[in-house]
Amino acid sequence: MATGRSARNPVPGIVNWVKRQKPKVKVFLAVVAGTAALFFLRLVVRDHDKLFIASEAVHSIGIAVLIYKLAKEKTCAGLSLKSQELTALFLAVRLYCSFVMEYDIHTILDSATLITTCWVIYMIRYKLKPTYLSDLDNFRIYHVVIPCAVLAVGIRPTTMHHYINRILWAFCVYLESVSVLPQLRVMQNTKVVEPFTAHYVFALGVSRFLNCAHWVLQAMDNQSYLFPALRFNLWAPMVLLSEIVQTFILADFCYYYVKSVVEGQTVLRLPSGVV
């Protein structure tokens, strides 16, 4: 019976076929799959702003998974405090920009996500500190914060908002694109990712893809007020590049996450060089 069910389910066979391909073929297949997904979203989602809302919702689900992990298992092993701090930083800056520049539903979503992220930071830093693997969370935050700040000063929106607000807006966009790097470093050091952490990082990957789709589709349809206003400088291309970068940073991990789920593995084991 098990063999019959397996024969009727093509997913494991597809995963194994992809696994056997050369790295260049895998990259090509990933690009094709991403492009197909973008065109599908373009057909079924009329209001592209809903993709951004969906992205925030998925991110909130990922945070909820973390909260459940911390509350149930009473351990923060495998989590990066530095990634959470970078997330809180770009959310706080984005929330400020949202208040002073364009107060809307995103402000409410960012507020909820920031509050829960701060709770996770509190739990890791104080309540569950004995289980925090600080020696594995060894990514230096200033390696991303300083370059993002410098880049924000040089390449920023040219809207009518205050100069400082425009720099902060650019800073949070750039910082968001690399905020997951410390978490990837922790997983690189451990090579084994327990289920709740894997669910959280996968949720981040889905969230980043939806956010990337939001900007790419608006650029394709020329519906966003940003692109007509900013087409004569580097800001719009940098926004798109930032979204694409943060999507591809997590693409490899998401592949192995889906593979482990299909194969029924309870613990995700990453090959060398994946993250």
PDB file of C-alpha atoms in Angstrom:
ATOM      1  CA  MET A   1       0.000   0.000   0.000  1.00  0.00           C
ATOM      2  CA  ALA A   2       2.778   2.429   0.915  1.00  0.00           C
ATOM      3  CA  THR A   3       4.396   1.794  -2.448  1.00  0.00           C
ATOM      4  CA  GLY A   4       1.102   2.470  -4.222  1.00  0.00           C
ATOM      5  CA  ARG A   5       0.599   5.749  -2.409  1.00  0.00           C
ATOM      6  CA  SER A   6       4.201   6.760  -3.180  1.00  0.00           C
ATOM      7  CA  ALA A   7       3.675   5.965  -6.852  1.00  0.00           C
ATOM      8  CA  ARG A   8       0.632   8.214  -6.976  1.00  0.00           C
ATOM      9  CA  ASN A   9       2.477  11.070  -5.245  1.00  0.00           C
ATOM     10  CA  PRO A  10       4.907  12.705  -7.711  1.00  0.00           C
ATOM     11  CA  VAL A  11       6.349  15.201  -5.200  1.00  0.00           C
ATOM     12  CA  PRO A  12       9.104  12.949  -3.742  1.00  0.00           C
ATOM     13  CA  GLY A  13      10.151  11.959  -7.266  1.00  0.00           C
ATOM     14  CA  ILE A  14      10.359  15.601  -8.350  1.00  0.00           C
ATOM     15  CA  VAL A  15      12.394  16.501  -5.256  1.00  0.00           C
ATOM     16  CA  ASN A  16      14.822  13.636  -5.870  1.00  0.00           C
ATOM     17  CA  TRP A  17      15.150  14.635  -9.534  1.00  0.00           C
ATOM     18  CA  VAL A  18      15.967  18.225  -8.584  1.00  0.00           C
ATOM     19  CA  LYS A  19      18.429  16.967  -5.965  1.00  0.00           C
ATOM     20  CA  ARG A  20      20.393  15.082  -8.644  1.00  0.00           C
ATOM     21  CA  GLN A  21      20.797  18.130 -10.871  1.00  0.00           C
ATOM     22  CA  LYS A  22      23.936  20.258 -11.129  1.00  0.00           C
ATOM     23  CA  PRO A  23      24.047  23.558  -9.176  1.00  0.00           C
ATOM     24  CA  LYS A  24      23.634  25.644 -12.340  1.00  0.00           C
ATOM     25  CA  VAL A  25      20.533  23.649 -13.284  1.00  0.00           C
ATOM     26  CA  LYS A  26      19.116  24.137  -9.792  1.00  0.00           C
ATOM     27  CA  VAL A  27      19.636  27.888 -10.055  1.00  0.00           C
ATOM     28  CA  PHE A  28      17.916  27.921 -13.447  1.00  0.00           C
ATOM     29  CA  LEU A  29      14.978  25.895 -12.093  1.00  0.00           C
ATOM     30  CA  ALA A  30      14.694  28.259  -9.116  1.00  0.00           C
ATOM     31  CA  VAL A  31      14.580  31.281 -11.424  1.00  0.00           C
ATOM     32  CA  VAL A  32      11.943  29.610 -13.615  1.00  0.00           C
ATOM     33  CA  ALA A  33       9.846  28.663 -10.575  1.00  0.00           C
ATOM     34  CA  GLY A  34      10.115  32.177  -9.120  1.00  0.00           C
ATOM     35  CA  THR A  35       9.166  33.773 -12.449  1.00  0.00           C
ATOM     36  CA  ALA A  36       6.194  31.436 -12.822  1.00  0.00           C
ATOM     37  CA  ALA A  37       5.064  32.250  -9.290  1.00  0.00           C
ATOM     38  CA  LEU A  38       5.295  35.986 -10.034  1.00  0.00           C
ATOM     39  CA  PHE A  39       3.167  35.685 -13.153  1.00  0.00           C
ATOM     40  CA  PHE A  40       0.646  33.552 -11.270  1.00  0.00           C
ATOM     41  CA  LEU A  41       0.381  36.188  -8.528  1.00  0.00           C
ATOM     42  CA  ARG A  42       0.037  38.878 -11.166  1.00  0.00           C
ATOM     43  CA  LEU A  43      -2.954  37.052 -12.624  1.00  0.00           C
ATOM     44  CA  VAL A  44      -4.783  36.246  -9.383  1.00  0.00           C
ATOM     45  CA  VAL A  45      -3.946  39.289  -7.208  1.00  0.00           C
ATOM     46  CA  ARG A  46      -5.456  42.506  -8.527  1.00  0.00           C
ATOM     47  CA  ASP A  47      -4.401  44.739  -5.644  1.00  0.00           C
ATOM     48  CA  HIS A  48      -0.665  44.196  -5.273  1.00  0.00           C
ATOM     49  CA  ASP A  49      -0.666  45.994  -1.938  1.00  0.00           C
ATOM     50  CA  LYS A  50      -2.350  42.903  -0.521  1.00  0.00           C
ATOM     51  CA  LEU A  51       0.880  41.000  -1.152  1.00  0.00           C
ATOM     52  CA  PHE A  52       2.661  43.310   1.281  1.00  0.00           C
ATOM     53  CA  ILE A  53      -0.076  42.720   3.856  1.00  0.00           C
ATOM     54  CA  ALA A  54       0.213  38.969   3.258  1.00  0.00           C
ATOM     55  CA  SER A  55       3.979  39.250   3.732  1.00  0.00           C
ATOM     56  CA  GLU A  56       3.502  40.938   7.093  1.00  0.00           C
ATOM     57  CA  ALA A  57       0.919  38.326   8.091  1.00  0.00           C
ATOM     58  CA  VAL A  58       3.289  35.450   7.260  1.00  0.00           C
ATOM     59  CA  HIS A  59       6.080  37.159   9.196  1.00  0.00           C
ATOM     60  CA  SER A  60       3.715  37.431  12.171  1.00  0.00           C
ATOM     61  CA  ILE A  61       2.960  33.712  11.885  1.00  0.00           C
ATOM     62  CA  GLY A  62       6.699  33.025  12.001  1.00  0.00           C
ATOM     63  CA  ILE A  63       7.022  35.133  15.148  1.00  0.00           C
ATOM     64  CA  ALA A  64       4.059  33.249  16.641  1.00  0.00           C
ATOM     65  CA  VAL A  65       5.917  29.981  16.009  1.00  0.00           C
ATOM     66  CA  LEU A  66       8.908  31.397  17.893  1.00  0.00           C
ATOM     67  CA  ILE A  67       6.707  32.463  20.794  1.00  0.00           C
ATOM     68  CA  TYR A  68       5.220  28.962  20.951  1.00  0.00           C
ATOM     69  CA  LYS A  69       8.720  27.439  20.913  1.00  0.00           C
ATOM     70  CA  LEU A  70       9.984  29.690  23.698  1.00  0.00           C
ATOM     71  CA  ALA A  71       6.869  29.238  25.838  1.00  0.00           C
ATOM     72  CA  LYS A  72       6.537  25.467  25.402  1.00  0.00           C
ATOM     73  CA  GLU A  73      10.109  24.220  25.199  1.00  0.00           C
ATOM     74  CA  LYS A  74      11.676  26.845  27.497  1.00  0.00           C
ATOM     75  CA  THR A  75      14.752  27.023  25.290  1.00  0.00           C
ATOM     76  CA  CYS A  76      16.086  29.418  22.681  1.00  0.00           C
ATOM     77  CA  ALA A  77      18.805  27.097  21.389  1.00  0.00           C
ATOM     78  CA  GLY A  78      19.293  27.562  17.646  1.00  0.00           C
ATOM     79  CA  LEU A  79      17.897  31.097  17.591  1.00  0.00           C
ATOM     80  CA  SER A  80      19.946  34.177  16.793  1.00  0.00           C
ATOM     81  CA  LEU A  81      19.479  37.054  19.198  1.00  0.00           C
ATOM     82  CA  LYS A  82      21.308  39.297  16.751  1.00  0.00           C
ATOM     83  CA  SER A  83      18.831  38.555  13.959  1.00  0.00           C
ATOM     84  CA  GLN A  84      15.970  39.420  16.298  1.00  0.00           C
ATOM     85  CA  GLU A  85      17.690  42.673  17.272  1.00  0.00           C
ATOM     86  CA  LEU A  86      18.257  43.620  13.630  1.00  0.00           C
ATOM     87  CA  THR A  87      14.607  42.803  12.929  1.00  0.00           C
ATOM     88  CA  ALA A  88      13.473  44.995  15.819  1.00  0.00           C
ATOM     89  CA  LEU A  89      15.744  47.804  14.586  1.00  0.00           C
ATOM     90  CA  PHE A  90      14.446  47.892  11.017  1.00  0.00           C
ATOM     91  CA  LEU A  91      10.844  47.482  12.225  1.00  0.00           C
ATOM     92  CA  ALA A  92      11.241  50.386  14.667  1.00  0.00           C
ATOM     93  CA  VAL A  93      12.702  52.617  11.952  1.00  0.00           C
ATOM     94  CA  ARG A  94      10.032  51.563   9.459  1.00  0.00           C
ATOM     95  CA  LEU A  95       7.317  52.159  12.043  1.00  0.00           C
ATOM     96  CA  TYR A  96       8.618  55.679  12.652  1.00  0.00           C
ATOM     97  CA  CYS A  97       8.686  56.350   8.902  1.00  0.00           C
ATOM     98  CA  SER A  98       5.175  54.963   8.601  1.00  0.00           C
ATOM     99  CA  PHE A  99       3.900  57.328  11.299  1.00  0.00           C
ATOM    100  CA  VAL A 100       5.442  60.456   9.787  1.00  0.00           C
ATOM    101  CA  MET A 101       5.148  59.622   6.083  1.00  0.00           C
ATOM    102  CA  GLU A 102       2.194  57.342   5.278  1.00  0.00           C
ATOM    103  CA  TYR A 103       0.125  56.105   8.210  1.00  0.00           C
ATOM    104  CA  ASP A 104      -1.908  53.069   7.036  1.00  0.00           C
ATOM    105  CA  ILE A 105      -2.583  49.363   7.690  1.00  0.00           C
ATOM    106  CA  HIS A 106       1.144  48.665   7.442  1.00  0.00           C
ATOM    107  CA  THR A 107       1.656  50.776  10.554  1.00  0.00           C
ATOM    108  CA  ILE A 108      -0.640  48.505  12.564  1.00  0.00           C
ATOM    109  CA  LEU A 109       0.977  45.338  11.220  1.00  0.00           C
ATOM    110  CA  ASP A 110       4.491  46.629  11.896  1.00  0.00           C
ATOM    111  CA  SER A 111       3.473  47.645  15.426  1.00  0.00           C
ATOM    112  CA  ALA A 112       2.227  44.134  16.226  1.00  0.00           C
ATOM    113  CA  THR A 113       5.316  42.499  14.714  1.00  0.00           C
ATOM    114  CA  LEU A 114       7.662  44.845  16.585  1.00  0.00           C
ATOM    115  CA  ILE A 115       5.974  44.163  19.924  1.00  0.00           C
ATOM    116  CA  THR A 116       6.218  40.394  19.503  1.00  0.00           C
ATOM    117  CA  THR A 117       9.818  40.634  18.276  1.00  0.00           C
ATOM    118  CA  CYS A 118      10.748  42.659  21.366  1.00  0.00           C
ATOM    119  CA  TRP A 119       9.131  39.959  23.516  1.00  0.00           C
ATOM    120  CA  VAL A 120      11.269  37.309  21.799  1.00  0.00           C
ATOM    121  CA  ILE A 121      14.385  39.424  22.441  1.00  0.00           C
ATOM    122  CA  TYR A 122      13.426  39.777  26.113  1.00  0.00           C
ATOM    123  CA  MET A 123      12.957  36.021  26.473  1.00  0.00           C
ATOM    124  CA  ILE A 124      16.296  35.202  24.826  1.00  0.00           C
ATOM    125  CA  ARG A 125      18.269  37.890  26.641  1.00  0.00           C
ATOM    126  CA  TYR A 126      16.844  37.372  30.137  1.00  0.00           C
ATOM    127  CA  LYS A 127      14.385  34.512  30.788  1.00  0.00           C
ATOM    128  CA  LEU A 128      16.084  31.839  28.650  1.00  0.00           C
ATOM    129  CA  LYS A 129      19.634  33.173  28.668  1.00  0.00           C
ATOM    130  CA  PRO A 130      21.196  29.879  29.929  1.00  0.00           C
ATOM    131  CA  THR A 131      20.001  28.117  26.747  1.00  0.00           C
ATOM    132  CA  TYR A 132      21.215  30.845  24.372  1.00  0.00           C
ATOM    133  CA  LEU A 133      24.164  29.636  22.262  1.00  0.00           C
ATOM    134  CA  SER A 134      26.049  32.913  22.181  1.00  0.00           C
ATOM    135  CA  ASP A 135      29.243  31.301  20.896  1.00  0.00           C
ATOM    136  CA  LEU A 136      27.402  30.182  17.758  1.00  0.00           C
ATOM    137  CA  ASP A 137      25.667  33.525  17.285  1.00  0.00           C
ATOM    138  CA  ASN A 138      28.936  35.137  16.256  1.00  0.00           C
ATOM    139  CA  PHE A 139      27.885  37.341  13.323  1.00  0.00           C
ATOM    140  CA  ARG A 140      29.079  40.935  13.833  1.00  0.00           C
ATOM    141  CA  ILE A 141      26.076  43.244  13.546  1.00  0.00           C
ATOM    142  CA  TYR A 142      28.102  46.287  12.539  1.00  0.00           C
ATOM    143  CA  HIS A 143      29.144  44.440   9.369  1.00  0.00           C
ATOM    144  CA  VAL A 144      25.616  45.062   8.051  1.00  0.00           C
ATOM    145  CA  VAL A 145      24.395  48.089  10.022  1.00  0.00           C
ATOM    146  CA  ILE A 146      27.217  50.419   8.992  1.00  0.00           C
ATOM    147  CA  PRO A 147      27.129  49.582   5.258  1.00  0.00           C
ATOM    148  CA  CYS A 148      23.323  49.933   5.256  1.00  0.00           C
ATOM    149  CA  ALA A 149      23.592  53.343   6.929  1.00  0.00           C
ATOM    150  CA  VAL A 150      26.242  54.544   4.468  1.00  0.00           C
ATOM    151  CA  LEU A 151      24.221  53.246   1.526  1.00  0.00           C
ATOM    152  CA  ALA A 152      21.095  54.975   2.849  1.00  0.00           C
ATOM    153  CA  VAL A 153      22.878  58.319   2.923  1.00  0.00           C
ATOM    154  CA  GLY A 154      24.031  57.897  -0.672  1.00  0.00           C
ATOM    155  CA  ILE A 155      20.945  56.268  -2.216  1.00  0.00           C
ATOM    156  CA  ARG A 156      17.581  57.310  -0.774  1.00  0.00           C
ATOM    157  CA  PRO A 157      14.130  58.438  -1.948  1.00  0.00           C
ATOM    158  CA  THR A 158      13.788  61.895  -3.501  1.00  0.00           C
ATOM    159  CA  THR A 159      10.289  62.555  -2.226  1.00  0.00           C
ATOM    160  CA  MET A 160       9.161  65.752  -0.490  1.00  0.00           C
ATOM    161  CA  HIS A 161       9.652  64.288   2.998  1.00  0.00           C
ATOM    162  CA  HIS A 162      12.320  65.518   5.402  1.00  0.00           C
ATOM    163  CA  TYR A 163      15.914  64.601   4.490  1.00  0.00           C
ATOM    164  CA  ILE A 164      16.455  62.534   7.682  1.00  0.00           C
ATOM    165  CA  ASN A 165      13.196  60.648   7.187  1.00  0.00           C
ATOM    166  CA  ARG A 166      14.204  59.708   3.658  1.00  0.00           C
ATOM    167  CA  ILE A 167      17.551  58.380   4.902  1.00  0.00           C
ATOM    168  CA  LEU A 168      15.795  56.343   7.605  1.00  0.00           C
ATOM    169  CA  TRP A 169      13.351  54.967   5.063  1.00  0.00           C
ATOM    170  CA  ALA A 170      16.210  53.763   2.866  1.00  0.00           C
ATOM    171  CA  PHE A 171      18.097  52.413   5.905  1.00  0.00           C
ATOM    172  CA  CYS A 172      15.211  50.157   7.010  1.00  0.00           C
ATOM    173  CA  VAL A 173      14.790  48.815   3.456  1.00  0.00           C
ATOM    174  CA  TYR A 174      18.467  47.892   3.200  1.00  0.00           C
ATOM    175  CA  LEU A 175      18.694  46.506   6.738  1.00  0.00           C
ATOM    176  CA  GLU A 176      15.631  44.289   6.281  1.00  0.00           C
ATOM    177  CA  SER A 177      17.267  42.604   3.295  1.00  0.00           C
ATOM    178  CA  VAL A 178      20.199  41.338   5.410  1.00  0.00           C
ATOM    179  CA  SER A 179      18.645  41.025   8.882  1.00  0.00           C
ATOM    180  CA  VAL A 180      18.386  37.237   8.597  1.00  0.00           C
ATOM    181  CA  LEU A 181      22.134  36.738   8.055  1.00  0.00           C
ATOM    182  CA  PRO A 182      22.962  36.155  11.770  1.00  0.00           C
ATOM    183  CA  GLN A 183      20.256  33.458  11.943  1.00  0.00           C
ATOM    184  CA  LEU A 184      21.738  31.786   8.880  1.00  0.00           C
ATOM    185  CA  ARG A 185      25.171  31.915  10.518  1.00  0.00           C
ATOM    186  CA  VAL A 186      23.818  30.106  13.597  1.00  0.00           C
ATOM    187  CA  MET A 187      22.305  27.394  11.402  1.00  0.00           C
ATOM    188  CA  GLN A 188      25.556  27.179   9.466  1.00  0.00           C
ATOM    189  CA  ASN A 189      27.400  26.575  12.721  1.00  0.00           C
ATOM    190  CA  THR A 190      24.981  23.950  14.062  1.00  0.00           C
ATOM    191  CA  LYS A 191      24.131  22.163  10.750  1.00  0.00           C
ATOM    192  CA  VAL A 192      21.008  20.802  12.483  1.00  0.00           C
ATOM    193  CA  VAL A 193      17.862  22.936  12.661  1.00  0.00           C
ATOM    194  CA  GLU A 194      15.115  21.898  15.059  1.00  0.00           C
ATOM    195  CA  PRO A 195      11.505  22.047  13.772  1.00  0.00           C
ATOM    196  CA  PHE A 196      10.251  25.316  15.302  1.00  0.00           C
ATOM    197  CA  THR A 197      13.314  27.265  14.167  1.00  0.00           C
ATOM    198  CA  ALA A 198      12.994  25.732  10.689  1.00  0.00           C
ATOM    199  CA  HIS A 199       9.298  26.724  10.537  1.00  0.00           C
ATOM    200  CA  TYR A 200      10.200  30.270  11.553  1.00  0.00           C
ATOM    201  CA  VAL A 201      12.964  30.690   8.959  1.00  0.00           C
ATOM    202  CA  PHE A 202      10.753  29.170   6.253  1.00  0.00           C
ATOM    203  CA  ALA A 203       8.005  31.655   7.178  1.00  0.00           C
ATOM    204  CA  LEU A 204      10.588  34.420   6.762  1.00  0.00           C
ATOM    205  CA  GLY A 205      11.450  33.050   3.326  1.00  0.00           C
ATOM    206  CA  VAL A 206       7.803  33.057   2.238  1.00  0.00           C
ATOM    207  CA  SER A 207       7.322  36.527   3.712  1.00  0.00           C
ATOM    208  CA  ARG A 208      10.338  37.888   1.846  1.00  0.00           C
ATOM    209  CA  PHE A 209       9.156  36.349  -1.432  1.00  0.00           C
ATOM    210  CA  LEU A 210       5.699  37.936  -1.087  1.00  0.00           C
ATOM    211  CA  ASN A 211       7.289  41.281  -0.256  1.00  0.00           C
ATOM    212  CA  CYS A 212       9.578  40.948  -3.277  1.00  0.00           C
ATOM    213  CA  ALA A 213       6.591  40.058  -5.465  1.00  0.00           C
ATOM    214  CA  HIS A 214       4.778  43.163  -4.174  1.00  0.00           C
ATOM    215  CA  TRP A 215       7.525  45.481  -5.420  1.00  0.00           C
ATOM    216  CA  VAL A 216       8.368  43.607  -8.618  1.00  0.00           C
ATOM    217  CA  LEU A 217       4.749  43.439  -9.774  1.00  0.00           C
ATOM    218  CA  GLN A 218       4.198  47.113  -9.023  1.00  0.00           C
ATOM    219  CA  ALA A 219       7.290  47.927 -11.048  1.00  0.00           C
ATOM    220  CA  MET A 220       6.071  45.746 -13.927  1.00  0.00           C
ATOM    221  CA  ASP A 221       2.621  47.364 -13.928  1.00  0.00           C
ATOM    222  CA  ASN A 222       3.946  50.852 -13.063  1.00  0.00           C
ATOM    223  CA  GLN A 223       1.201  51.191 -10.441  1.00  0.00           C
ATOM    224  CA  SER A 224       3.284  52.394  -7.515  1.00  0.00           C
ATOM    225  CA  TYR A 225       3.601  56.138  -7.007  1.00  0.00           C
ATOM    226  CA  LEU A 226       7.243  55.527  -6.126  1.00  0.00           C
ATOM    227  CA  PHE A 227       8.487  54.454  -9.516  1.00  0.00           C
ATOM    228  CA  PRO A 228       7.226  57.318 -11.688  1.00  0.00           C
ATOM    229  CA  ALA A 229       8.551  59.765  -9.075  1.00  0.00           C
ATOM    230  CA  LEU A 230      11.925  58.082  -8.616  1.00  0.00           C
ATOM    231  CA  ARG A 231      12.758  56.696 -12.042  1.00  0.00           C
ATOM    232  CA  PHE A 232      15.584  59.181 -12.563  1.00  0.00           C
ATOM    233  CA  ASN A 233      17.769  58.031  -9.660  1.00  0.00           C
ATOM    234  CA  LEU A 234      19.033  54.773  -8.161  1.00  0.00           C
ATOM    235  CA  TRP A 235      16.483  54.439  -5.354  1.00  0.00           C
ATOM    236  CA  ALA A 236      13.864  52.377  -7.207  1.00  0.00           C
ATOM    237  CA  PRO A 237      16.420  49.881  -8.611  1.00  0.00           C
ATOM    238  CA  MET A 238      17.959  49.566  -5.124  1.00  0.00           C
ATOM    239  CA  VAL A 239      14.549  48.786  -3.607  1.00  0.00           C
ATOM    240  CA  LEU A 240      14.030  46.022  -6.139  1.00  0.00           C
ATOM    241  CA  LEU A 241      17.580  44.740  -5.669  1.00  0.00           C
ATOM    242  CA  SER A 242      17.152  44.665  -1.877  1.00  0.00           C
ATOM    243  CA  GLU A 243      13.935  42.670  -2.175  1.00  0.00           C
ATOM    244  CA  ILE A 244      15.495  40.211  -4.621  1.00  0.00           C
ATOM    245  CA  VAL A 245      18.614  39.798  -2.448  1.00  0.00           C
ATOM    246  CA  GLN A 246      16.658  38.972   0.700  1.00  0.00           C
ATOM    247  CA  THR A 247      14.551  36.461  -1.243  1.00  0.00           C
ATOM    248  CA  PHE A 248      17.557  34.635  -2.700  1.00  0.00           C
ATOM    249  CA  ILE A 249      19.361  34.632   0.667  1.00  0.00           C
ATOM    250  CA  LEU A 250      16.667  32.291   1.980  1.00  0.00           C
ATOM    251  CA  ALA A 251      15.891  30.390  -1.229  1.00  0.00           C
ATOM    252  CA  ASP A 252      18.441  27.624  -0.613  1.00  0.00           C
ATOM    253  CA  PHE A 253      17.207  27.022   2.928  1.00  0.00           C
ATOM    254  CA  CYS A 254      13.569  26.922   1.769  1.00  0.00           C
ATOM    255  CA  TYR A 255      14.447  24.228  -0.760  1.00  0.00           C
ATOM    256  CA  TYR A 256      15.933  21.981   1.928  1.00  0.00           C
ATOM    257  CA  TYR A 257      13.019  22.761   4.246  1.00  0.00           C
ATOM    258  CA  VAL A 258      10.476  21.611   1.639  1.00  0.00           C
ATOM    259  CA  LYS A 259      12.648  18.578   0.875  1.00  0.00           C
ATOM    260  CA  SER A 260      12.758  17.571   4.556  1.00  0.00           C
ATOM    261  CA  VAL A 261       8.978  17.982   4.899  1.00  0.00           C
ATOM    262  CA  VAL A 262       8.326  15.844   1.808  1.00  0.00           C
ATOM    263  CA  GLU A 263      10.679  13.156   3.118  1.00  0.00           C
ATOM    264  CA  GLY A 264       9.041  13.231   6.558  1.00  0.00           C
ATOM    265  CA  GLN A 265      12.140  14.346   8.449  1.00  0.00           C
ATOM    266  CA  THR A 266      11.439  15.864  11.866  1.00  0.00           C
ATOM    267  CA  VAL A 267      14.845  17.562  12.088  1.00  0.00           C
ATOM    268  CA  LEU A 268      16.320  19.559   9.208  1.00  0.00           C
ATOM    269  CA  ARG A 269      19.957  18.703   8.489  1.00  0.00           C
ATOM    270  CA  LEU A 270      21.760  21.116   6.215  1.00  0.00           C
ATOM    271  CA  PRO A 271      24.609  20.079   3.905  1.00  0.00           C
ATOM    272  CA  SER A 272      27.855  22.014   4.120  1.00  0.00           C
ATOM    273  CA  GLY A 273      27.788  25.377   2.370  1.00  0.00           C
ATOM    274  CA  VAL A 274      23.996  25.722   2.217  1.00  0.00           C
ATOM    275  CA  VAL A 275      23.723  28.869   4.331  1.00  0.00           C
TER     276      VAL A 275
END
